[in-house]
Coordinates of C-alpha atoms in Angstrom, one line a residue:
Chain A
X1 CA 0.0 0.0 0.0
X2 CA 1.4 3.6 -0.9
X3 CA 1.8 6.4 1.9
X4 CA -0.6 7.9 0.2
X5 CA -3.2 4.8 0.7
X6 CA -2.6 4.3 4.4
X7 CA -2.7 8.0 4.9
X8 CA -6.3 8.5 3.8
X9 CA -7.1 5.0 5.3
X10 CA -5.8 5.9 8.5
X11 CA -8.0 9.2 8.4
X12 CA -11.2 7.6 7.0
X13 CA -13.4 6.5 9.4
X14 CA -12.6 9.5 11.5
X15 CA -13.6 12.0 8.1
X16 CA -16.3 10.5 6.8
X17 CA -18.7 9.2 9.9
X18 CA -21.3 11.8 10.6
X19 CA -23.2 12.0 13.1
X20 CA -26.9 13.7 11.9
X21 CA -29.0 15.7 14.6
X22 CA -32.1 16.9 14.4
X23 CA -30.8 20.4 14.7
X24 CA -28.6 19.6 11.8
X25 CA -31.3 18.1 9.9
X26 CA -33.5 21.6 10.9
X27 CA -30.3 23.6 9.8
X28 CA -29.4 21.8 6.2
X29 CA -33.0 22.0 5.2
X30 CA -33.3 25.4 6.0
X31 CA -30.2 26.9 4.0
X32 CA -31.1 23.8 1.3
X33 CA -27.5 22.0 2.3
X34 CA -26.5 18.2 2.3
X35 CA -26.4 17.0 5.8
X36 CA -23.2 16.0 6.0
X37 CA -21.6 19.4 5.1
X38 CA -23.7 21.4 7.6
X39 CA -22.5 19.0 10.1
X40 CA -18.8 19.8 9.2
X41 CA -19.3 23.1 9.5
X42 CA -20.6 23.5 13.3
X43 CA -16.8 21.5 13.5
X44 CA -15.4 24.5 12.1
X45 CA -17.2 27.2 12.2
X46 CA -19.1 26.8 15.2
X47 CA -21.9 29.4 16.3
X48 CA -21.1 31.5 12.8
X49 CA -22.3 28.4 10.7
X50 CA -25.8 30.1 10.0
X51 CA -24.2 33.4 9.1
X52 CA -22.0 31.1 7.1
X53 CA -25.1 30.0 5.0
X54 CA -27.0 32.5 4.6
X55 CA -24.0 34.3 3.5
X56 CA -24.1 31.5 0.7
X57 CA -27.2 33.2 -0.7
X58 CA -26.1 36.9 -1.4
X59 CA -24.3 38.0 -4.1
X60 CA -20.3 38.6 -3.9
X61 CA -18.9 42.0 -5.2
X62 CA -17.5 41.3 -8.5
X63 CA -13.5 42.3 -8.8
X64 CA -10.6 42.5 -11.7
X65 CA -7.0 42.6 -12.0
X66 CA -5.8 45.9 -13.7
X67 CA -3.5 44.2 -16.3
X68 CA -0.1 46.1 -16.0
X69 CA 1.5 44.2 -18.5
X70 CA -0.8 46.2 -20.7
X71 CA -2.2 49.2 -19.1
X72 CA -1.3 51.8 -16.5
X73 CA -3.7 51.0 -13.3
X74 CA -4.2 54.4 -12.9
X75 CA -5.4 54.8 -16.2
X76 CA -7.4 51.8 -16.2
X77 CA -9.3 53.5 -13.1
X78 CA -9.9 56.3 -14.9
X79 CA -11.2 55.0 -18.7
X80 CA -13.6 52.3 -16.6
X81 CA -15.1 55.5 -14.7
X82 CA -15.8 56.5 -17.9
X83 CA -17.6 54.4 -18.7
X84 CA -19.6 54.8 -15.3
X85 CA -17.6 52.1 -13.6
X86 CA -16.5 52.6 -10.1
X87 CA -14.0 50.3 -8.6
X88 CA -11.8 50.6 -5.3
X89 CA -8.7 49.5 -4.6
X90 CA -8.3 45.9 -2.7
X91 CA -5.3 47.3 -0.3
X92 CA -3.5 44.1 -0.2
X93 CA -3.1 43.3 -3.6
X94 CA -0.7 45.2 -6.0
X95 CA -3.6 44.6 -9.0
X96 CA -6.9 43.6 -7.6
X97 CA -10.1 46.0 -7.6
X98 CA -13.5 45.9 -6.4
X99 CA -16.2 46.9 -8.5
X100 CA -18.5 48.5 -6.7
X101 CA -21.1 49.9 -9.2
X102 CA -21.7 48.7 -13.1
X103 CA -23.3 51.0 -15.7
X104 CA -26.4 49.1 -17.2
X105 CA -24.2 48.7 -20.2
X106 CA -21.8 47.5 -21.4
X107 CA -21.2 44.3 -18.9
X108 CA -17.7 44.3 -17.2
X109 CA -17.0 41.3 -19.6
X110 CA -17.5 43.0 -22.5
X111 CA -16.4 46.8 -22.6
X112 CA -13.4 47.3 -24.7
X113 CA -11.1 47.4 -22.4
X114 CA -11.7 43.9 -21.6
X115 CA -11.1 43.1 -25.4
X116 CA -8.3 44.5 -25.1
X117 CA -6.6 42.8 -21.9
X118 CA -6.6 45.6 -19.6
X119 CA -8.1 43.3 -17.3
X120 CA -9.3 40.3 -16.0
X121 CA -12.4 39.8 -14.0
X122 CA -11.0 37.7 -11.3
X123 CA -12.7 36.2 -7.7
X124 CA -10.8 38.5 -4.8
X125 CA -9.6 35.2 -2.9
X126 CA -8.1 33.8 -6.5
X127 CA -5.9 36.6 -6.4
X128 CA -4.4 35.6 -3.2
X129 CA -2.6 32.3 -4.1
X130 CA -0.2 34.3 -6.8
X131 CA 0.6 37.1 -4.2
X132 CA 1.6 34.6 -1.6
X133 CA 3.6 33.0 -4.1
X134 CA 5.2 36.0 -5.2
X135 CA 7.0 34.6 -8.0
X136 CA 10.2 36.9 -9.2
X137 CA 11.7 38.2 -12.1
X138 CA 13.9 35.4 -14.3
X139 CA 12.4 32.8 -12.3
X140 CA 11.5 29.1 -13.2
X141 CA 7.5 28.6 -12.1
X142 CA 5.4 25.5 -12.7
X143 CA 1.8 26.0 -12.8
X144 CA 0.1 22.7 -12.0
X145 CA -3.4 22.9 -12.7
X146 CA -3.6 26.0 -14.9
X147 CA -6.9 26.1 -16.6
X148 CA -8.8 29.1 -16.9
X149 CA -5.3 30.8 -16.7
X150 CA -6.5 33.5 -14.5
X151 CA -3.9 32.6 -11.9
X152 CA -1.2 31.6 -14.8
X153 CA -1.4 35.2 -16.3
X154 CA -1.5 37.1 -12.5
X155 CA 2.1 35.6 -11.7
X156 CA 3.3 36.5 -15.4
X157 CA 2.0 40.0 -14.0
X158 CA 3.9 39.7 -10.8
X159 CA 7.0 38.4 -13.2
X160 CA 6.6 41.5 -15.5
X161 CA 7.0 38.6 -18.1
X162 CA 10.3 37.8 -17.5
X163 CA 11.6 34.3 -16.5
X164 CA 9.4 31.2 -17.8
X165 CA 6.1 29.5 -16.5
X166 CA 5.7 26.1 -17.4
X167 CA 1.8 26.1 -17.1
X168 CA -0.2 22.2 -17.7
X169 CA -3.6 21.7 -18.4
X170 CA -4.5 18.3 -19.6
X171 CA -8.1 18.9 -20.3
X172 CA -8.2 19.6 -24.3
X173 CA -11.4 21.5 -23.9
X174 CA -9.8 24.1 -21.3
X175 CA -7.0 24.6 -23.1
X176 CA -8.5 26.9 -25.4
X177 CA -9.8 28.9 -23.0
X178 CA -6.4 29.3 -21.4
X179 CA -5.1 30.1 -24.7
X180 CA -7.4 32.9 -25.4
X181 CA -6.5 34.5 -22.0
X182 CA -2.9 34.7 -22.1
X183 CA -2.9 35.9 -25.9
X184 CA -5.6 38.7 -24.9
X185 CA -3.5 39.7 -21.5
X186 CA 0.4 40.0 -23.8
X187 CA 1.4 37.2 -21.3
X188 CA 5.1 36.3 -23.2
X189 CA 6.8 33.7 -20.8
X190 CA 4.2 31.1 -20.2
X191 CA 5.1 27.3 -21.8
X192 CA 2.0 25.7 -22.0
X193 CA 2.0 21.9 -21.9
X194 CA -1.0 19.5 -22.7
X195 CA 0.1 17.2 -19.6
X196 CA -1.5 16.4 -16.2
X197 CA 0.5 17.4 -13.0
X198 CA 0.7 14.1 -11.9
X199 CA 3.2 13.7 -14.9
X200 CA 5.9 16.7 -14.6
X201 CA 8.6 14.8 -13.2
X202 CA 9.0 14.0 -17.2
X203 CA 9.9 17.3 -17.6
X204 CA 13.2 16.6 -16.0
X205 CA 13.4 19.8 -14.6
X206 CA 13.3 21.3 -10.8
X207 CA 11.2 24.6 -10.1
X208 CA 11.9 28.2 -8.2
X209 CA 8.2 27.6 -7.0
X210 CA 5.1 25.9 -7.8
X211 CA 1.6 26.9 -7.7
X212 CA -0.7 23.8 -7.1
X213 CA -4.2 25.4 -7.0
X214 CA -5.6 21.6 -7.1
X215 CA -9.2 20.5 -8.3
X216 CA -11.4 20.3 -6.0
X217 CA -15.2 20.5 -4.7
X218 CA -15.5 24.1 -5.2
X219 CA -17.2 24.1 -1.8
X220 CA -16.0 27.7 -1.8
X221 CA -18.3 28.7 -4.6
X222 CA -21.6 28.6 -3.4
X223 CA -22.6 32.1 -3.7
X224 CA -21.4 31.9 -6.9
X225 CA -22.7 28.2 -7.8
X226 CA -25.7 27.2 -5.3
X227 CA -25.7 24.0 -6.8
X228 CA -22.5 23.1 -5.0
X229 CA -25.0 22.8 -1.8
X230 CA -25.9 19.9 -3.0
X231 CA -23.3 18.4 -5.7
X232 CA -20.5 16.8 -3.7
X233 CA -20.9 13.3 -1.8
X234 CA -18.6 12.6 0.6
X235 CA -17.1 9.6 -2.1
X236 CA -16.4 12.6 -4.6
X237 CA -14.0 14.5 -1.5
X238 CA -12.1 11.1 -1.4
X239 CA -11.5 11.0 -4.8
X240 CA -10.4 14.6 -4.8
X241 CA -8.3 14.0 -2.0
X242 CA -6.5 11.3 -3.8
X243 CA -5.7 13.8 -6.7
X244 CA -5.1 16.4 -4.2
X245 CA -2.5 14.0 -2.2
X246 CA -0.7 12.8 -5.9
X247 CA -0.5 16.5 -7.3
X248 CA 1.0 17.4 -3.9
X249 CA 3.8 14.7 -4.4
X250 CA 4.7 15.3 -8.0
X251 CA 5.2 18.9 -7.3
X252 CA 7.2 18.3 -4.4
X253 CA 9.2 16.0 -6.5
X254 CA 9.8 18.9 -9.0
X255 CA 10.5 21.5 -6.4
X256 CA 14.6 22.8 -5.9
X257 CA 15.4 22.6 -1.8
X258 CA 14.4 26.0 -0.9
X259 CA 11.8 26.3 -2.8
X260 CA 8.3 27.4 -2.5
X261 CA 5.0 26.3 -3.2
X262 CA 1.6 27.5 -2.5
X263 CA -1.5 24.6 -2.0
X264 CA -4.4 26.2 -2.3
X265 CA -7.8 25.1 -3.5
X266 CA -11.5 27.2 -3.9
X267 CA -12.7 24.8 -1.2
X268 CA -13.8 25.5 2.4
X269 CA -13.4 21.1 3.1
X270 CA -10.4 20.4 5.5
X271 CA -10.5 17.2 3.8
X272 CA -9.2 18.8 0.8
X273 CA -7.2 21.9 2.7
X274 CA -5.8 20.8 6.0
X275 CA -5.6 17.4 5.7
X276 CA -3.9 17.6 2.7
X277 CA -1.2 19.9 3.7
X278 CA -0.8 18.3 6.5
X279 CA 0.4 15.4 4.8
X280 CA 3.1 17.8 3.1
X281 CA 4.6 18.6 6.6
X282 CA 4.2 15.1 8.6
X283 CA 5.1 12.7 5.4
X284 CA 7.4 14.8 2.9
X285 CA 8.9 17.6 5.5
X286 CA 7.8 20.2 3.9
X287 CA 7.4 23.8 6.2
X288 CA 4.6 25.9 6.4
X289 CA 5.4 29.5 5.7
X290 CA 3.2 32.0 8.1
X291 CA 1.2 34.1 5.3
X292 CA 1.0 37.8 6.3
X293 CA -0.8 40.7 5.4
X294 CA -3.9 39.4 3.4
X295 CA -7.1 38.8 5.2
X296 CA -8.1 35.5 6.3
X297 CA -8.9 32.9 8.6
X298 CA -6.0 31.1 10.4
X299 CA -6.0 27.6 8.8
X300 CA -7.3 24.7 11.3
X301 CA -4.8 23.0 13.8
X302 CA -7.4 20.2 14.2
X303 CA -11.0 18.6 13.0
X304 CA -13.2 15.5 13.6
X305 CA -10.8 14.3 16.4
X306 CA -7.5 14.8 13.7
X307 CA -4.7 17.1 15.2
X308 CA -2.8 18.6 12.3
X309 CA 0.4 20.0 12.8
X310 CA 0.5 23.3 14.5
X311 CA 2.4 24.8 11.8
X312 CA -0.9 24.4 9.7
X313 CA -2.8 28.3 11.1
X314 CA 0.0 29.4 9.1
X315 CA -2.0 29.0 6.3
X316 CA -5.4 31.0 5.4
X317 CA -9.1 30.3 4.9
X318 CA -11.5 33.1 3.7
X319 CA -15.5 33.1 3.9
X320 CA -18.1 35.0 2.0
X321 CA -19.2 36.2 5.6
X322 CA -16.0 37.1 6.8
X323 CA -14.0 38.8 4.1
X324 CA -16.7 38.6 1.7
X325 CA -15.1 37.0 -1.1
X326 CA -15.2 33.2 -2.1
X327 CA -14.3 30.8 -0.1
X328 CA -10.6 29.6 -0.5
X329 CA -7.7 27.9 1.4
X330 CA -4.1 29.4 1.1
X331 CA -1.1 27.3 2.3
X332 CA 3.1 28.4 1.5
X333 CA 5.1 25.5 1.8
X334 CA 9.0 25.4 1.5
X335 CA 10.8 22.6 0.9
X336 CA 13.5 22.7 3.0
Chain B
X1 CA 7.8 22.7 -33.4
X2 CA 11.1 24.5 -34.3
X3 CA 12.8 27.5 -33.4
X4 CA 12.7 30.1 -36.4
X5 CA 14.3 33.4 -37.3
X6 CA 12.1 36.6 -37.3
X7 CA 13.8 37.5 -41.0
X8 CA 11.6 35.0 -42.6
X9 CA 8.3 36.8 -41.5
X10 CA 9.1 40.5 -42.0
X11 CA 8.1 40.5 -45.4
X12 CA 4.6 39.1 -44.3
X13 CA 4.5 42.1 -42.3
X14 CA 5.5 44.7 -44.8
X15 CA 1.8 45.5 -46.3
X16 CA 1.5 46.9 -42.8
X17 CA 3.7 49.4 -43.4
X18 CA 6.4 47.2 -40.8
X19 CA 10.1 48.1 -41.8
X20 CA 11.5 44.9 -39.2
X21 CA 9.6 42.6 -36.6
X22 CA 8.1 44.6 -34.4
X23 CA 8.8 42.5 -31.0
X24 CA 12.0 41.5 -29.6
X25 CA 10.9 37.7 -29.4
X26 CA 12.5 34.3 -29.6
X27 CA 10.3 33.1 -32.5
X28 CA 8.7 29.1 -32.1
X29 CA 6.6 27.6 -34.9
X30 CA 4.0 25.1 -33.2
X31 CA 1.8 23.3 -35.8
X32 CA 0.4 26.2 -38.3
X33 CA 1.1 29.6 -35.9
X34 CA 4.6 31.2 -34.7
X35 CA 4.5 31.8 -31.2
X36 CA 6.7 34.4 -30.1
X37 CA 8.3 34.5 -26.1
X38 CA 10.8 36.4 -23.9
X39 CA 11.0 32.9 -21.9
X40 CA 14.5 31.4 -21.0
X41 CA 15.8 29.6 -24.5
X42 CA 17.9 27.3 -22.5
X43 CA 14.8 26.4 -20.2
X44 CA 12.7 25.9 -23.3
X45 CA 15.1 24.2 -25.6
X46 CA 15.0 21.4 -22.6
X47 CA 11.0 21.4 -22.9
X48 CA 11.4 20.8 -26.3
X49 CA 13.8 17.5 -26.0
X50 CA 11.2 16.0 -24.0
X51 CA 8.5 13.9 -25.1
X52 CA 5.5 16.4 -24.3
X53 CA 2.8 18.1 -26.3
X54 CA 3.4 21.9 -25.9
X55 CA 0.2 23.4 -27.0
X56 CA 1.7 26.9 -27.5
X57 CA 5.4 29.2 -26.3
X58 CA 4.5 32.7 -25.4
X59 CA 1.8 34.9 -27.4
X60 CA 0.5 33.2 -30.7
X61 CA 1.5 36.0 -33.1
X62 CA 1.7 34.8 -36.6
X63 CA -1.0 32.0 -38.3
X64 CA 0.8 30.3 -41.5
X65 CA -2.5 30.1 -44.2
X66 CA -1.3 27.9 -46.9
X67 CA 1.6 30.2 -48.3
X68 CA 0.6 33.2 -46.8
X69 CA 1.5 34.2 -43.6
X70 CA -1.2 36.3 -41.1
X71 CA -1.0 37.9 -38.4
X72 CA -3.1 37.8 -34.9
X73 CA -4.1 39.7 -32.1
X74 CA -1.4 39.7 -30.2
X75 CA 1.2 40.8 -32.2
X76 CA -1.0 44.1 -33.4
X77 CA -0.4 45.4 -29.9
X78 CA 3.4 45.5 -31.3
X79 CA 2.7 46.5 -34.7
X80 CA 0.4 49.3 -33.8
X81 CA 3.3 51.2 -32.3
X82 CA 5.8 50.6 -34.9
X83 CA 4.2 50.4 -38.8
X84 CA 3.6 53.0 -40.5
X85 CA -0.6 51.7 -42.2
X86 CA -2.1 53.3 -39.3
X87 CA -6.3 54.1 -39.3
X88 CA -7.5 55.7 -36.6
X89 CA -11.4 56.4 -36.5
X90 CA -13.6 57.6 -33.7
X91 CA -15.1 55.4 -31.2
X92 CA -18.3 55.3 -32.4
X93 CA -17.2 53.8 -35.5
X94 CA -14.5 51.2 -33.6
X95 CA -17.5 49.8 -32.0
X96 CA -19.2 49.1 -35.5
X97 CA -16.4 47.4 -36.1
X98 CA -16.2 45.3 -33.1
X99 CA -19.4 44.0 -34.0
X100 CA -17.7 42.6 -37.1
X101 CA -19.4 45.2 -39.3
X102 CA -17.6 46.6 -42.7
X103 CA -18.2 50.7 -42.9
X104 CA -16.9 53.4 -45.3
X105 CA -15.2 56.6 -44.2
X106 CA -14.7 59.6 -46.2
X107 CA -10.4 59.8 -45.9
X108 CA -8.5 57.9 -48.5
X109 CA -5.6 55.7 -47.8
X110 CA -2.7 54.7 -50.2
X111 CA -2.2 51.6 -48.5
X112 CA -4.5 47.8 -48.8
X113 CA -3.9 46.6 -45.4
X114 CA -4.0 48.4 -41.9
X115 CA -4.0 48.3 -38.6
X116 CA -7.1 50.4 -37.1
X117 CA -6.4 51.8 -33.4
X118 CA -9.0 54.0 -31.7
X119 CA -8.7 57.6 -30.0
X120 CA -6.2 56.0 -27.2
X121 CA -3.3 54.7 -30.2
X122 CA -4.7 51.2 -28.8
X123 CA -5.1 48.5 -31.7
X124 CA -8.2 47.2 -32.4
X125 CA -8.0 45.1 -35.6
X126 CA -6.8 44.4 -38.8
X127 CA -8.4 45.6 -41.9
X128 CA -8.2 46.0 -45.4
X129 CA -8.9 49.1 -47.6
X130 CA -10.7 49.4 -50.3
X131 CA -11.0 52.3 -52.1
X132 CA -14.6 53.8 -52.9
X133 CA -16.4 56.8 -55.0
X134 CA -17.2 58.3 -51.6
X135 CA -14.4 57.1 -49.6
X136 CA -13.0 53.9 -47.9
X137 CA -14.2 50.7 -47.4
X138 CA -12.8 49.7 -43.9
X139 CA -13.3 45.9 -44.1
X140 CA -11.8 43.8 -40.6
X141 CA -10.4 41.2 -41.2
X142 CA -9.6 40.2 -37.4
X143 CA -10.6 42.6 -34.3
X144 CA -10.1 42.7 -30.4
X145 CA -14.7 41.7 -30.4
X146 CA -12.9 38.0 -31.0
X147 CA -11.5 37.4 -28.2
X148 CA -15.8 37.7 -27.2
X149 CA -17.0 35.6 -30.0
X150 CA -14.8 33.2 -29.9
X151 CA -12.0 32.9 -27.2
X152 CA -13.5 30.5 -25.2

């Protein structure tokens, strides 16, 4: 059996036995959740699970990346005004913008300065994962699981180009949209392979730093996707777990000692978040990097009777009815 | 896919009014389009010994149509700032022509193929000329509204 077979056996019984109340029943039909999840979340979340939910049902405040590879911000600001746009700055990102009110027409996704890759209309949580990677100038980057390209084309940003992304994307059918997004932002240094992450140790080559932003559940994407309340059994988590776990190990493979990587998925599940990188510090050594400065949740030390390691509330969890963005999990890892 | 020189494709570019290539790029022909990238050669020559499908290097700039060579949307960012077949037209016509719609404008142009950028320099899209009683015939050939109707 593999380490990554008797990890998740080890954990199962512990992750996926629920125990259903009444009051959890009187809760998940009220919002219109699965049992099971509602029941997770009193674990975690505790007396603000109903604020929680019925933040599920309100509408997040759409946001972009000003584009600098193509466009002064400032400018940007200014010609979307114009066009009776008015957006405000998201203080801890060098790019990111709220957009707090829309003309009637045209829609954000289709004014001209869209065509012309001045922007990209991104989820405020997605742009965290790139800042906390921070990748530099002239630096070797792997993106693991790069479809749409939204995070692909922020790090380019953060790059100013230089250096080389190797991006992968195995699904044909995403690929095009990737493809359309990096020609439309003037993204130059991004490789892009038609490979799954499980398979870049055949590129023979070992990375600065690594994004693994991993498919998952998407339990983070509720406001935007109610029918995530009721799309994921707890057999689907497993199997994203198992991806999850192998995408962890074949980017640690690829990763240079002293390198970084960021794990981060658009799910609010421990079993995808916390159990997962806890798995990169107990089995492969790997050290959690204290993220500073953006707003989040500290990530959990412990759930259903699991203790992670302590180093884990290093990482960050935001919540529509916390920071009012998607929900997402944020972890930096260094191999050391 | 190969590496290629950027002297082969200036002449393509030359009924745009381009003296040289317009972009400091390492050039990479993929299948039927040059992709153009600032990448590291030595990182990518390494890719390119390995037995993996790379599905494009850098911005897709160049589309090889039987013989002829045409260029896309990415690369008329570069051209717009240095050839010299240059339409600008006011805004309320650019969007006409986002829509994919041909229209005819009083000026005359001694040139058959352009690049149309709006009141900020910004390109928009390619277009050929055609020369009318009344005017020109602003035909696009390939504009920014793509990336809408059919980017994915």
């Amino acid at each position: 059996m593999s380490e990554i077979d008797s990890y998740l056996k080890n954990h199962e019984s512990l992750l996926y036995t629920y125990h259903i109340t009444p009051e959890i029943k009187r809760i998940a039909d009220k919002y219109g959740f699965l049992e099971y999840m509602v029941e997770r979340y009193l674990e975690f979340l505790g007396d603000q699970t109903e604020d929680f939910l019925s933040s599920c049902s309100l509408p997040l405040t759409k946001s972009i990346r000003c584009n600098s590879l193509k466009v002064n911000c400032g400018e940007l600001e200014k010609r979307l005004a114009d066009r009776g746009f008015s957006l405000t700055k998201i203080w801890w990102s060098r790019f990111g913008y709220r957009v707090e009110k829309s003309p009637p027409r045209p829609s954000l996704g289709a004014t001209v300065e869209y065509m012309k890759g001045f922007y990209y209309i991104q989820g405020e949580a997605s742009m965290i994962p790139p800042e906390v990677l921070s990748p530099r100038e002239g630096e070797l980057v792997l993106d693991m699981a790069s479809s749409p390209g939204g995070k692909t084309t922020h790090m380019a940003q953060l790059m100013n180009n230089r250096g080389t992304i190797v991006a992968v994307e195995k699904n044909p059918s995403r690929l095009r949209k990737i493809k359309s997004n990096i020609s439309r932002l003037g993204v130059s240094n991004v490789v892009l392979l038609s490979m799954s992450g499980e398979e870049v140790s055949r590129l023979g080559m070992e990375f600065d730093r690594i994004l693994l932003d991993a498919p998952c559940s998407g339990e983070g994407l509720i406001p935007l996707d109610p029918s995530r309340k009721t799309k994921t059994a707890p057999e689907d988590l497993k199997n994203f777990q198992r991806t999850q776990l192998t995408l962890l190990v074949s980017g640690f493979r690829v990763l240079r000692r002293g390198g970084f990587m960021v794990y981060s998925t658009c799910s609010i599940a421990p079993e995808e978040d916390e159990v997962i990188v806890d798995f990169a510090v107990k089995y492969l050594g790997m050290k959690v990097e204290r993220i500073h400065g953006i707003p989040g949740e500290r990530g959990l030390t412990s759930f259903k009777g699991i203790s992670f390691s302590p180093e884990l509330s290093g990482c960050i969890r935001t919540y529509p009815h916390l920071q009012y963005t998607e929900g997402f999990f944020i972890c930096l890892l260094k191999k050391e | 896919m190969r590496k290629v020189r950027t002297e082969q494709f200036s002449r393509a570019l030359h009924e745009y009014g381009c003296d040289r290539f317009p972009a400091n790029f390492e050039l990479y022909e993929i299948g039927d389009i040059i992709y153009g990238t600032m990448g590291d050669p030595n990182i990518l020559e390494g890719i390119m010994r390995r037995d993996v499908k790379v599905e494009m290097i850098g911005l897709p700039l160049l589309l090889r149509r039987g013989r002829k060579l045409v260029p896309l949307l990415a690369l008329g960012d570069y051209m717009a700032k240095s050839c010299s077949h240059r339409v600008r037209l006011p805004d309320r016509i650019i969007e006409k022509i986002l829509y994919g719609r041909t229209v005819t404008v009083k000026e005359t142009y001694n040139f058959r193929k352009g690049l149309l950028i709006d009141g900020h320099s910004d390109f928009v899209a390619f277009i050929t000329l055609r020369s009318r009683k009344k005017g020109t015939e602003i035909i696009p050939d390939l504009d920014i509204g793509w990336y809408l109707r059919a980017g994915g």
